[in-house]
Coordinates of C-alpha atoms in Angstrom, one line a residue:
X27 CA 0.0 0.0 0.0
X28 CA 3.0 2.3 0.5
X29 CA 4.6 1.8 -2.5
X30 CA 1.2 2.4 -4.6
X31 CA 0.7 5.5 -2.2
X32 CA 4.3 6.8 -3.3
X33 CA 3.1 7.5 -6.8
X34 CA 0.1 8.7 -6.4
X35 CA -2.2 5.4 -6.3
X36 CA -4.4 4.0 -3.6
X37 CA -4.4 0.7 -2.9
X38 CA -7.8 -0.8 -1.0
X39 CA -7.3 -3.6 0.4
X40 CA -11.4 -4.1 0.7
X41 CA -11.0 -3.8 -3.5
X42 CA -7.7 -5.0 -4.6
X43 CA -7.2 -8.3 -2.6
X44 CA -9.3 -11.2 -2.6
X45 CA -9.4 -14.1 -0.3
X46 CA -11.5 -16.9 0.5
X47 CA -11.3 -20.3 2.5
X48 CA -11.3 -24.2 1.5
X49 CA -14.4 -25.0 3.0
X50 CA -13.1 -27.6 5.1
X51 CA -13.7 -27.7 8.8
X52 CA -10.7 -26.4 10.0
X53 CA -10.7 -23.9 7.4
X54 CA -7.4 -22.7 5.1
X55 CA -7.1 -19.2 3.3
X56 CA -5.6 -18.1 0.3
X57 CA -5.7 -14.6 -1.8
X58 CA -4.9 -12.9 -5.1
X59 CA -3.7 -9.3 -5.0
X60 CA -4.5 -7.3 -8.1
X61 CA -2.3 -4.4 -8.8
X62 CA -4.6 -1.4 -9.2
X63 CA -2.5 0.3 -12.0
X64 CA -1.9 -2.6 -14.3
X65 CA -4.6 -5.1 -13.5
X66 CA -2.5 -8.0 -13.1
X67 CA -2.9 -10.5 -10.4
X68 CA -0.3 -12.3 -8.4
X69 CA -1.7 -15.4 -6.1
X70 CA -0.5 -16.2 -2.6
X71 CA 3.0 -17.7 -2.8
X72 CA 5.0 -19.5 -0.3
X73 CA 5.9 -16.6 2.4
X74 CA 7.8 -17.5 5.5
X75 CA 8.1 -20.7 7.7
X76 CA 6.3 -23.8 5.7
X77 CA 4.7 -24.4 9.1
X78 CA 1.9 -21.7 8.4
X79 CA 1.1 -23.2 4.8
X80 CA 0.6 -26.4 2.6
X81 CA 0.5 -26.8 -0.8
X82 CA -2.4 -28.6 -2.9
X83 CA -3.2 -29.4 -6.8
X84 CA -6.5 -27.7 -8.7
X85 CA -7.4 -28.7 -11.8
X86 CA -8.6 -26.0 -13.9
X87 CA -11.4 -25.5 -16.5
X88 CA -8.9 -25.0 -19.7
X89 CA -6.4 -27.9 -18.2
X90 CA -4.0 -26.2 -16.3
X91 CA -2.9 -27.4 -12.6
X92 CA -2.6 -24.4 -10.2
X93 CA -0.4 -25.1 -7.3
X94 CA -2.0 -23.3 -4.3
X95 CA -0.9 -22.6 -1.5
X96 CA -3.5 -22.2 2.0
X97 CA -2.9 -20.3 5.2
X98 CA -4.2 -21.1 8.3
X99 CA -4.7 -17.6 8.7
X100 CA -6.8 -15.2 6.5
X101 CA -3.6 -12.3 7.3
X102 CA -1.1 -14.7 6.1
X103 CA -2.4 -15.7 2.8
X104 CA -2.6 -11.8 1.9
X105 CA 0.8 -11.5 3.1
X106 CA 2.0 -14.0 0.9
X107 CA 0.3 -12.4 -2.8
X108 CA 1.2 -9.3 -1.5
X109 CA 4.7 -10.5 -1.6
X110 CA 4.8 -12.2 -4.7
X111 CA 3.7 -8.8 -6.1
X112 CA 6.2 -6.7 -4.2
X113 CA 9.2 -9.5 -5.7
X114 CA 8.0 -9.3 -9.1
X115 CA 8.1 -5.5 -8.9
X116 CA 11.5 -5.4 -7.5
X117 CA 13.2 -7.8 -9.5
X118 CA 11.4 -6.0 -12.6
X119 CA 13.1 -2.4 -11.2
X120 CA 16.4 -4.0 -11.6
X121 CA 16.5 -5.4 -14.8
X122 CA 15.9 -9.3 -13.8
X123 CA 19.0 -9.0 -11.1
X124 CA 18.9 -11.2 -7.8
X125 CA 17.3 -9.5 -5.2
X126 CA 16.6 -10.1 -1.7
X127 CA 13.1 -11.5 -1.7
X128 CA 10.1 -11.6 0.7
X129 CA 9.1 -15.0 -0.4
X130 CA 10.1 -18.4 -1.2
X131 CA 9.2 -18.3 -4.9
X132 CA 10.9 -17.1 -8.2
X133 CA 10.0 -13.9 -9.2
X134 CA 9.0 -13.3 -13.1
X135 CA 9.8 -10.4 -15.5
X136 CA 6.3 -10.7 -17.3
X137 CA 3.2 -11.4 -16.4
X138 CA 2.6 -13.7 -19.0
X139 CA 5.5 -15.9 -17.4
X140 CA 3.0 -15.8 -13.9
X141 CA 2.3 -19.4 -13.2
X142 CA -1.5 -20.3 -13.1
X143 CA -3.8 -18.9 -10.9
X144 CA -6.7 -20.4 -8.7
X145 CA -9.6 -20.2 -9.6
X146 CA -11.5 -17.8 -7.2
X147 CA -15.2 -18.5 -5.8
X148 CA -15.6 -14.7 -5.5
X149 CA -15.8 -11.7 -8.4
X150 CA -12.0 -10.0 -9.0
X151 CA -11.4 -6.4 -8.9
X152 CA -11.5 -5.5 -12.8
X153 CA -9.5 -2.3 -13.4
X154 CA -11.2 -0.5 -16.2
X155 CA -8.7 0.5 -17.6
X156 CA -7.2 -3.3 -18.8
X157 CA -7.2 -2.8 -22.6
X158 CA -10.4 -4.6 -24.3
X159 CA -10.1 -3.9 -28.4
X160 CA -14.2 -4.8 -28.4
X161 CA -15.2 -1.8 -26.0
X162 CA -12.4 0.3 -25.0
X163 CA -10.1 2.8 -27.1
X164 CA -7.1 4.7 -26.5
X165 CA -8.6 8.3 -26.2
X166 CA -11.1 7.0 -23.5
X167 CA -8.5 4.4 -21.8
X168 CA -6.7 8.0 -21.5
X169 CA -8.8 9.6 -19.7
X170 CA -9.5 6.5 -17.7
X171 CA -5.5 6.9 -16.9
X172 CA -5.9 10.3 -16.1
X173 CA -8.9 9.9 -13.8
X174 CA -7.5 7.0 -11.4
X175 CA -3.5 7.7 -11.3
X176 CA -3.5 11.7 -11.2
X177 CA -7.3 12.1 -9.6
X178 CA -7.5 14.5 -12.5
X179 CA -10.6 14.4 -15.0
X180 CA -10.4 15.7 -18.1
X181 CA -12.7 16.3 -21.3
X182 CA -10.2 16.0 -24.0
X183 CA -11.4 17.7 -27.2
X184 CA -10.3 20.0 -30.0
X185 CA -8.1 21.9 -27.4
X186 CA -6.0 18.6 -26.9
X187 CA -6.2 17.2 -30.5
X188 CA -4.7 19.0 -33.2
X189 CA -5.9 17.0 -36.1
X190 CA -5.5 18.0 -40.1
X191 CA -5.7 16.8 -43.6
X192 CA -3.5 16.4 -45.8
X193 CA -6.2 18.4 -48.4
X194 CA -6.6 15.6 -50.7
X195 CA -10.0 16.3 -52.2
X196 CA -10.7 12.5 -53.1
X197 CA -8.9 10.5 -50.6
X198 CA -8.3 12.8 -47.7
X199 CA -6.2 11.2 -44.8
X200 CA -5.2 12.9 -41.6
X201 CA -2.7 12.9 -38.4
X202 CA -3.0 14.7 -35.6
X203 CA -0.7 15.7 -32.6
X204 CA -2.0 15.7 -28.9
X205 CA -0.9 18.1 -25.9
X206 CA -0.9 16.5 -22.4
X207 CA -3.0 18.3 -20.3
X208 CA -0.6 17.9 -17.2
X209 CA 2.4 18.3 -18.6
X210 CA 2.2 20.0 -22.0
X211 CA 4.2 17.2 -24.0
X212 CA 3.0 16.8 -27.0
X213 CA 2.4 13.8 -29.0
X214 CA 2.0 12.7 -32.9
X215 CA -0.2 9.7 -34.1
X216 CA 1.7 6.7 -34.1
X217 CA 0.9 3.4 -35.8
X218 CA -2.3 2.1 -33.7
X219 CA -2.3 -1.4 -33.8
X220 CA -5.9 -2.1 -34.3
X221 CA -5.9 0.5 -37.6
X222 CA -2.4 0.2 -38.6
X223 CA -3.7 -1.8 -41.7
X224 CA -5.5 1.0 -43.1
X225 CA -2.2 3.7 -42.2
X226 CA 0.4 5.4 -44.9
X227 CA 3.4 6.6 -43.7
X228 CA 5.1 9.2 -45.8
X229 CA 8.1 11.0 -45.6
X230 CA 8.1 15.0 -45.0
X231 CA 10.9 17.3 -45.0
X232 CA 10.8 20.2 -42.2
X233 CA 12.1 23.6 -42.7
X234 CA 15.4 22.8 -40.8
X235 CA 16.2 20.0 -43.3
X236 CA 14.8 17.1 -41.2
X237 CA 13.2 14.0 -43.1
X238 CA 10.4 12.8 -41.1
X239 CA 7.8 9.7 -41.2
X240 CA 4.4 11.0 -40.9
X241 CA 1.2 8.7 -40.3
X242 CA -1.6 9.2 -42.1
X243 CA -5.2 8.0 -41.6
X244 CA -8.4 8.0 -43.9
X245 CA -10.2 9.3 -41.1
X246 CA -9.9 11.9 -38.5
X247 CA -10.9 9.9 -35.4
X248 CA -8.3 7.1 -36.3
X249 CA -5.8 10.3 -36.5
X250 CA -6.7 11.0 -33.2
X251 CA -7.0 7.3 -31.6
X252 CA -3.8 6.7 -32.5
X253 CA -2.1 9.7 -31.0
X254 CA -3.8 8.8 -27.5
X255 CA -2.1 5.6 -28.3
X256 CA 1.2 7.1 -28.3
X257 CA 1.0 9.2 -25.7
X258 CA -0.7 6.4 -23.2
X259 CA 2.1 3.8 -24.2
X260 CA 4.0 6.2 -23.3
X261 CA 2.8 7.3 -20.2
X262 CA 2.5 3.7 -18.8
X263 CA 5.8 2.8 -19.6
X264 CA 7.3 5.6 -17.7
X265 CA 4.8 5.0 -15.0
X266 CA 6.3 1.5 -14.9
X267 CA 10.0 3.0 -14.2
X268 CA 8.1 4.6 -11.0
X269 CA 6.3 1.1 -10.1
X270 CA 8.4 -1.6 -11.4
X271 CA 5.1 -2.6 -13.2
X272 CA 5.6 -3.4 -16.6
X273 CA 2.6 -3.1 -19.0
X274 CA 1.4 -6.1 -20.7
X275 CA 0.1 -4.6 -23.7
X276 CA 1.3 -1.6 -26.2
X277 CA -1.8 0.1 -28.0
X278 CA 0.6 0.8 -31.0
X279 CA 3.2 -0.4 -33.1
X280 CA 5.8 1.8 -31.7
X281 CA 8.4 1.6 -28.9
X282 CA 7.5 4.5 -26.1
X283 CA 10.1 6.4 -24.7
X284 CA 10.9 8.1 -21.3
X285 CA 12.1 11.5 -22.2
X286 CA 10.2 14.0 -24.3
X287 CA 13.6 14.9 -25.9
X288 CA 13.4 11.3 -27.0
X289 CA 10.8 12.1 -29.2
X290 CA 10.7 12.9 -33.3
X291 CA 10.3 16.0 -34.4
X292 CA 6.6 17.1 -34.9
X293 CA 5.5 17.3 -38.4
X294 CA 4.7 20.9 -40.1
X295 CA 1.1 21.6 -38.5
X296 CA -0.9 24.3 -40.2
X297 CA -3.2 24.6 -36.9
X298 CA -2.2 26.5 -33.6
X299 CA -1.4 24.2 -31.1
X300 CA -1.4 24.9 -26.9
X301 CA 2.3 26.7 -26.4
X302 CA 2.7 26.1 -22.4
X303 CA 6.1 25.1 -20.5
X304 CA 6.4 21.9 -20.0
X305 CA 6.0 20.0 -17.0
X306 CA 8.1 16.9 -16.2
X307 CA 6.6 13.5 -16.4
X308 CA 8.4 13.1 -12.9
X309 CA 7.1 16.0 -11.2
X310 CA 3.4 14.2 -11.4
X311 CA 4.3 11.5 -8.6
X312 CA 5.9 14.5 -6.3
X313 CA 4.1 14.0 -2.9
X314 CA 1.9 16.8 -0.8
X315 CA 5.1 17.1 1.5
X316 CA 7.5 17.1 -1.1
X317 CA 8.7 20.6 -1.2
X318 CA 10.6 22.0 -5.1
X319 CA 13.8 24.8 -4.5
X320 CA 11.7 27.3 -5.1
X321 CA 9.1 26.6 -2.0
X322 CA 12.1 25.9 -0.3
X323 CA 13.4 28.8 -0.6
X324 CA 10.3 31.2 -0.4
X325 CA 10.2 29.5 3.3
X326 CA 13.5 30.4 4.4
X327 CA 12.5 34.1 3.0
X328 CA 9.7 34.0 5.2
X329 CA 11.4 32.3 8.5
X330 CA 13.7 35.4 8.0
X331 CA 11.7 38.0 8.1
X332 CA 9.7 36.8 10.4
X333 CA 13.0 36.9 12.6
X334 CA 13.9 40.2 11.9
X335 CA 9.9 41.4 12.7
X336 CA 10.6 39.7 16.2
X337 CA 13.8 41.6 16.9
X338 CA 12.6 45.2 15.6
X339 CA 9.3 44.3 17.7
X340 CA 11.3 43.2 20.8
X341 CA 13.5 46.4 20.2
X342 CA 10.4 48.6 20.7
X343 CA 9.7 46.6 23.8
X344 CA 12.8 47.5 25.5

């Protein structure tokens, strides 16, 4: 819960962890913990002396055997998925290295290397925000991402997405480039993976002598999905480097970067876009009580004068 509270995240336990018992008459626990920033889920593992835990086989529906391991007590089992989580996350941080561990199992790099879980008799916290091609896109996931890590809520519209045409008056296509609310990056459309099919990507040369790849799309709203794209893959992936989370997914063809500066240049865009400072990505997770130089320093303006209104009033006293 710390670690999630660090950057910005609450973790409820009443939400995020599920646990339930064997049925059996001297009843057993176990729990999955699912990470509210990612979705993923991480099952009790083996955590501490084997005296509070035993190991049994389930067969699941599609095949699989889940080994899971049952607590005698409810606190223990939710120790133990928390800290298969908190291993995971660690080891992730550092690049796979050996790292002292809370529990008794391997930790994995991806979650797709997660052994299987058990199958749980009561409903799973589903984070929104998991990626579902069917009902979701990237402009609302977005401002999904926006909502639950930054407690910000934003209507992104024409202010945010700077979308034109390329003025061809039988087959128009179109890109756009999006400004962060928050931090005033900005970002071009990238190849979206579920339109990348219909994309072109041409070539444009910018005043400065830069040759640039440009993506184009026959319609505006694809334009604009897939700049959401790039800036969310982004954005999770750098939220990842604060977490140790990694995402599971991309929503586009493209690697995301960490720095801004690591970006292409923007193509030539005929429309006025938002000219703000930019913010650093970094600067989101700063805590209340975190305080910048310049705060700092305004409070030790303030501490003296306040001493030097003491002496001149203590001076008048005498």
């Amino acid at each position: 819960a710390e670690r999630y509270k660090r950057n910005s995240c609450e973790f409820r336990q009443d939400v995020c962890v599920a646990t339930w018992d064997d049925d059996a008459k001297v009843k057993k626990f176990t729990a999955i913990v699912t990470c509210p920033l990612s979705g993923e889920r991480f099952a009790s593992g083996r955590w501490r002396s084997e005296k509070l835990y035993e190991i049994r086989d389930e067969d699941l529906e599609n095949g699989d055997t889940a080994k899971v391991v049952w607590y005698t007590k409810k606190k223990n089992a939710q120790h133990a998925a928390a800290a298969r989580a908190l291993d995971c996350f660690r080891t992730r941080e550092a690049n796979g290295k050996p790292m002292a561990c809370y529990g008794q199992d391997e930790p994995y790099l991806k979650p797709e290397d997660a052994p299987p879980l058990p199958s749980c008799p009561i409903p799973l916290f589903h984070l929104e925000r998991v990626h579902d091609p069917d009902t979701s896109t990237p402009k609302n996931d977005l401002v999904t991402f926006y909502k639950e890590c930054y407690k910000k809520e934003f209507q992104l519209d024409n202010k945010q997405f700077v979308a034109w045409s390329d003025n061809d008056l039988h087959s128009p296509h179109f890109t756009c480039i999006f400004t962060c609310p928050l931090t005033f990056e900005y970002f071009t459309s990238g190849r979206w993976k579920d339109k990348s099919g219909v994309s072109q990507i041409r070539e444009e040369c910018l005043e400065d002598g830069k040759v640039i790849d440009v993506v184009w799309y026959p319609s505006k709203k694809f334009a604009i999905q897939a700049a959401a794209a790039k800036a969310l893959d982004c954005f999770r992936y750098r939220l990842s480097k604060e977490t140790g989370n990694i995402p599971d997914f991309n929503y586009g063809n493209e690697e995301p970067y960490l720095q801004p500066d690591d970006a292409l240049s923007l193509p030539q865009c005929p429309c006025e876009l938002q000219n703000l400072p930019m913010i650093s990505f970094a600067s989101m997770f700063r805590k209340p009580n975190d305080k910048t130089e310049e705060m700092e320093i305004e409070e030790e303006q303030e501490r003296l004068n306040t001493n030097v209104e003491y002496k001149k009033a203590r001076m008048v006293k005498q």
